[in-house]
Amino acid sequence: MLGKCVKKHLEKVTGHQFKDQDLLEVALTHSSAQNIGIGDYERLEFLGDRVLGLVIAEMLFHLFPTAKEGELAIRLNTLVDTETCAQIAEKIGLPDLIRVGADMKWLGRRRLSNVYADVVEALIAVLYTDGGLAASYPFIHRYWSERIHRPEGQLRDAKTELQEWAHRQGSVQPVYRVLTRVGPDHAPIFEVELQIPGFSLVNGKGESKRQAEQAAAKEMLYREGVWKQEIHGYMNDG
């Protein structure tokens, strides 16, 4: 059962008095701790991700009235990505409140950043189900507004983004290996395998070795939630 101190802390950082304490407890529970018997945050994270995206999109729409869709998309992605959400989780003290299984506790905070980001979104979902957008807006505005005017930068290529992300996971490096090269010399197709210690392998294909490596890096970024498919897919296709 959720302790009074935990509930009080979350009400302080969100500015909302929670009615559904059971749902709040679910939001703090990872699937690896299912032996507790209360479920996990995954469904809430799904909802919270959409609520966060909507609120940030509206903020950007009003704050940057002359910005084109491409610029808004880059800004949105930066504000809702795993790194930003994990940083906000740290700021409001969520890591110490999350329930995870014993097999995950040894990973340390760097490797659990995806979990922290997911729990922030689950918390937003609880705010939304508990009090609608009226409860969600103040929390999101409070912790995202300070970041919204930062320079949006440029959309970096997938290999560069992945290398920096991998370094943050514990100074590990991506390793690319060509698996196959098929087709005629004038139109070859390469397939590359990408390995990062501690993560499952991914493959990528392209008309050159570099294209295949970029495709594999992009797939890893999508799978780990660092990039959003709908945003980066649009930007890379456009």
Short mmCIF file of C-alpha atoms in Angstrom, two decimals, residues 28-217:
data_model
loop_
_atom_site.label_atom_id
_atom_site.label_comp_id
_atom_site.label_asym_id
_atom_site.label_seq_id
_atom_site.Cartn_x
_atom_site.Cartn_y
_atom_site.Cartn_z
CA LEU A 28 5.02 3.53 -9.53
CA THR A 29 5.24 -0.24 -10.18
CA HIS A 30 7.42 -1.83 -12.88
CA SER A 31 6.42 -5.16 -14.44
CA SER A 32 9.43 -6.83 -12.79
CA ALA A 33 7.72 -6.27 -9.42
CA GLN A 34 4.45 -7.96 -10.37
CA ASN A 35 4.68 -10.28 -7.39
CA ILE A 36 3.23 -7.35 -5.46
CA GLY A 37 -0.02 -8.20 -7.25
CA ILE A 38 -1.24 -4.71 -8.19
CA GLY A 39 -0.29 -4.59 -11.87
CA ASP A 40 2.26 -2.30 -13.53
CA TYR A 41 2.45 1.14 -15.12
CA GLU A 42 2.58 0.15 -18.81
CA ARG A 43 -1.03 1.02 -19.71
CA LEU A 44 -0.78 4.28 -17.79
CA GLU A 45 2.49 5.13 -19.56
CA PHE A 46 0.70 4.65 -22.90
CA LEU A 47 -1.96 7.18 -21.93
CA GLY A 48 0.42 9.61 -20.25
CA ASP A 49 2.64 9.73 -23.32
CA ARG A 50 -0.31 10.99 -25.38
CA VAL A 51 -1.40 13.52 -22.77
CA LEU A 52 2.14 14.90 -22.49
CA GLY A 53 2.44 15.13 -26.27
CA LEU A 54 -0.87 16.98 -26.56
CA VAL A 55 -0.05 19.52 -23.85
CA ILE A 56 3.47 20.18 -25.17
CA ALA A 57 2.17 20.46 -28.75
CA GLU A 58 -0.37 23.07 -27.66
CA MET A 59 2.28 24.99 -25.72
CA LEU A 60 4.56 25.03 -28.76
CA PHE A 61 1.70 26.01 -31.07
CA HIS A 62 0.98 29.14 -29.03
CA LEU A 63 4.55 30.05 -28.03
CA PHE A 64 6.02 29.82 -31.55
CA PRO A 65 3.29 31.18 -33.86
CA THR A 66 5.62 31.56 -36.85
CA ALA A 67 7.42 28.20 -36.54
CA LYS A 68 6.87 25.70 -39.32
CA GLU A 69 5.77 22.12 -38.71
CA GLY A 70 9.30 20.74 -39.02
CA GLU A 71 10.68 23.02 -36.30
CA LEU A 72 7.73 22.28 -34.03
CA ALA A 73 8.27 18.55 -34.54
CA ILE A 74 11.94 18.78 -33.52
CA ARG A 75 11.09 20.85 -30.46
CA LEU A 76 8.31 18.45 -29.49
CA ASN A 77 10.54 15.41 -29.82
CA THR A 78 13.23 16.95 -27.61
CA LEU A 79 10.70 17.84 -24.93
CA VAL A 80 8.99 14.43 -24.74
CA ASP A 81 11.95 12.13 -25.34
CA THR A 82 13.28 9.61 -22.85
CA GLU A 83 16.18 11.76 -21.70
CA THR A 84 14.03 14.79 -20.85
CA CYS A 85 11.38 12.73 -19.06
CA ALA A 86 14.05 10.86 -17.09
CA GLN A 87 15.66 14.14 -16.05
CA ILE A 88 12.32 15.42 -14.78
CA ALA A 89 11.80 12.14 -12.92
CA GLU A 90 15.12 12.73 -11.17
CA LYS A 91 14.20 16.33 -10.40
CA ILE A 92 10.97 15.40 -8.65
CA GLY A 93 12.48 12.45 -6.79
CA LEU A 94 10.70 9.59 -8.58
CA PRO A 95 13.60 7.07 -8.79
CA ASP A 96 13.49 6.38 -5.05
CA LEU A 97 9.74 5.73 -5.18
CA ILE A 98 9.59 3.25 -8.08
CA ARG A 99 9.08 -0.44 -7.34
CA VAL A 100 11.22 -2.75 -9.47
CA GLY A 101 12.14 -6.42 -9.15
CA ALA A 102 15.30 -7.47 -7.36
CA ASP A 103 16.93 -8.44 -10.67
CA MET A 104 16.75 -4.84 -11.89
CA LYS A 105 17.96 -3.00 -8.82
CA TRP A 106 21.62 -3.71 -9.58
CA LEU A 107 21.40 -1.91 -12.95
CA GLY A 108 21.80 1.55 -11.42
CA ARG A 109 20.20 4.83 -12.43
CA ARG A 110 21.83 5.15 -15.83
CA ARG A 111 20.41 1.88 -17.10
CA LEU A 112 17.00 2.56 -15.57
CA SER A 113 16.48 5.91 -17.31
CA ASN A 114 13.79 4.42 -19.59
CA VAL A 115 11.88 3.25 -16.51
CA TYR A 116 12.11 6.70 -14.94
CA ALA A 117 10.81 8.30 -18.14
CA ASP A 118 7.94 5.82 -18.35
CA VAL A 119 6.91 6.48 -14.74
CA VAL A 120 6.77 10.24 -15.36
CA GLU A 121 4.32 9.54 -18.19
CA ALA A 122 2.37 7.11 -15.99
CA LEU A 123 2.15 9.81 -13.33
CA ILE A 124 0.76 12.23 -15.93
CA ALA A 125 -1.84 9.59 -16.83
CA VAL A 126 -2.94 9.37 -13.19
CA LEU A 127 -3.25 13.15 -13.07
CA TYR A 128 -5.36 13.02 -16.23
CA THR A 129 -7.66 10.21 -15.08
CA ASP A 130 -7.96 11.79 -11.63
CA GLY A 131 -8.62 15.37 -12.70
CA GLY A 132 -8.54 15.65 -16.50
CA LEU A 133 -6.43 18.18 -18.36
CA ALA A 134 -7.05 20.69 -15.57
CA ALA A 135 -4.86 18.52 -13.31
CA SER A 136 -2.32 17.57 -15.99
CA TYR A 137 -1.59 21.05 -17.38
CA PRO A 138 -0.14 22.67 -14.23
CA PHE A 139 2.32 19.82 -13.65
CA ILE A 140 3.51 19.75 -17.26
CA HIS A 141 3.76 23.53 -17.46
CA ARG A 142 5.71 23.65 -14.21
CA TYR A 143 8.44 21.23 -15.22
CA TRP A 144 8.59 21.57 -19.01
CA SER A 145 8.23 25.36 -19.43
CA GLU A 146 11.80 26.01 -18.33
CA ARG A 147 13.02 23.78 -21.17
CA ILE A 148 10.72 24.93 -23.91
CA HIS A 149 12.74 27.99 -24.96
CA ARG A 150 16.06 26.20 -25.17
CA PRO A 151 17.61 26.12 -28.66
CA GLU A 152 16.10 23.21 -30.53
CA GLY A 153 19.33 22.42 -32.35
CA GLN A 154 19.47 20.29 -35.45
CA LEU A 155 18.08 16.83 -36.01
CA ARG A 156 21.22 14.72 -35.70
CA ASP A 157 21.87 11.59 -37.71
CA ALA A 158 20.99 8.30 -36.06
CA LYS A 159 24.57 7.03 -35.58
CA THR A 160 25.65 10.20 -33.76
CA GLU A 161 22.55 10.20 -31.58
CA LEU A 162 22.97 6.51 -30.77
CA GLN A 163 26.64 6.86 -29.88
CA GLU A 164 25.90 9.65 -27.40
CA TRP A 165 22.95 7.74 -25.94
CA ALA A 166 25.03 4.54 -25.59
CA HIS A 167 27.75 6.48 -23.80
CA ARG A 168 25.19 7.68 -21.26
CA GLN A 169 24.15 4.07 -20.60
CA GLY A 170 27.55 3.30 -19.12
CA SER A 171 30.24 4.37 -21.58
CA VAL A 172 29.44 1.50 -23.97
CA GLN A 173 30.01 1.78 -27.73
CA PRO A 174 27.87 0.59 -30.67
CA VAL A 175 29.54 -2.07 -32.82
CA TYR A 176 28.47 -2.50 -36.46
CA ARG A 177 29.13 -5.68 -38.47
CA VAL A 178 28.28 -6.34 -42.13
CA LEU A 179 26.24 -9.52 -42.39
CA THR A 180 25.52 -9.69 -46.11
CA ARG A 181 26.12 -7.85 -49.37
CA VAL A 182 23.84 -8.93 -52.19
CA GLY A 183 22.90 -7.67 -55.63
CA PRO A 184 24.97 -6.37 -58.56
CA ASP A 185 27.92 -4.03 -58.05
CA HIS A 186 25.96 -1.06 -59.34
CA ALA A 187 23.05 -1.66 -56.93
CA PRO A 188 24.22 -3.57 -53.85
CA ILE A 189 22.16 -4.09 -50.71
CA PHE A 190 24.01 -4.29 -47.40
CA GLU A 191 22.68 -5.79 -44.18
CA VAL A 192 24.39 -4.69 -40.97
CA GLU A 193 24.13 -6.02 -37.45
CA LEU A 194 24.32 -3.56 -34.56
CA GLN A 195 25.39 -4.62 -31.10
CA ILE A 196 25.52 -2.62 -27.86
CA PRO A 197 26.61 -4.51 -24.75
CA GLY A 198 23.61 -5.21 -22.56
CA PHE A 199 21.02 -4.70 -25.34
CA SER A 200 19.48 -7.03 -27.94
CA LEU A 201 20.88 -6.99 -31.46
CA VAL A 202 19.21 -5.10 -34.28
CA ASN A 203 19.75 -5.22 -38.05
CA GLY A 204 19.54 -2.59 -40.77
CA LYS A 205 19.62 -2.61 -44.57
CA GLY A 206 20.72 0.00 -47.10
CA GLU A 207 22.24 0.64 -50.50
CA SER A 208 25.60 1.34 -48.86
CA LYS A 209 27.31 0.25 -45.69
CA ARG A 210 26.70 3.69 -44.18
CA GLN A 211 23.00 3.62 -45.03
CA ALA A 212 22.65 0.18 -43.47
CA GLU A 213 24.43 1.37 -40.31
CA GLN A 214 22.16 4.41 -40.11
CA ALA A 215 19.10 2.18 -40.53
CA ALA A 216 20.27 -0.12 -37.73
CA ALA A 217 21.04 2.84 -35.44
#
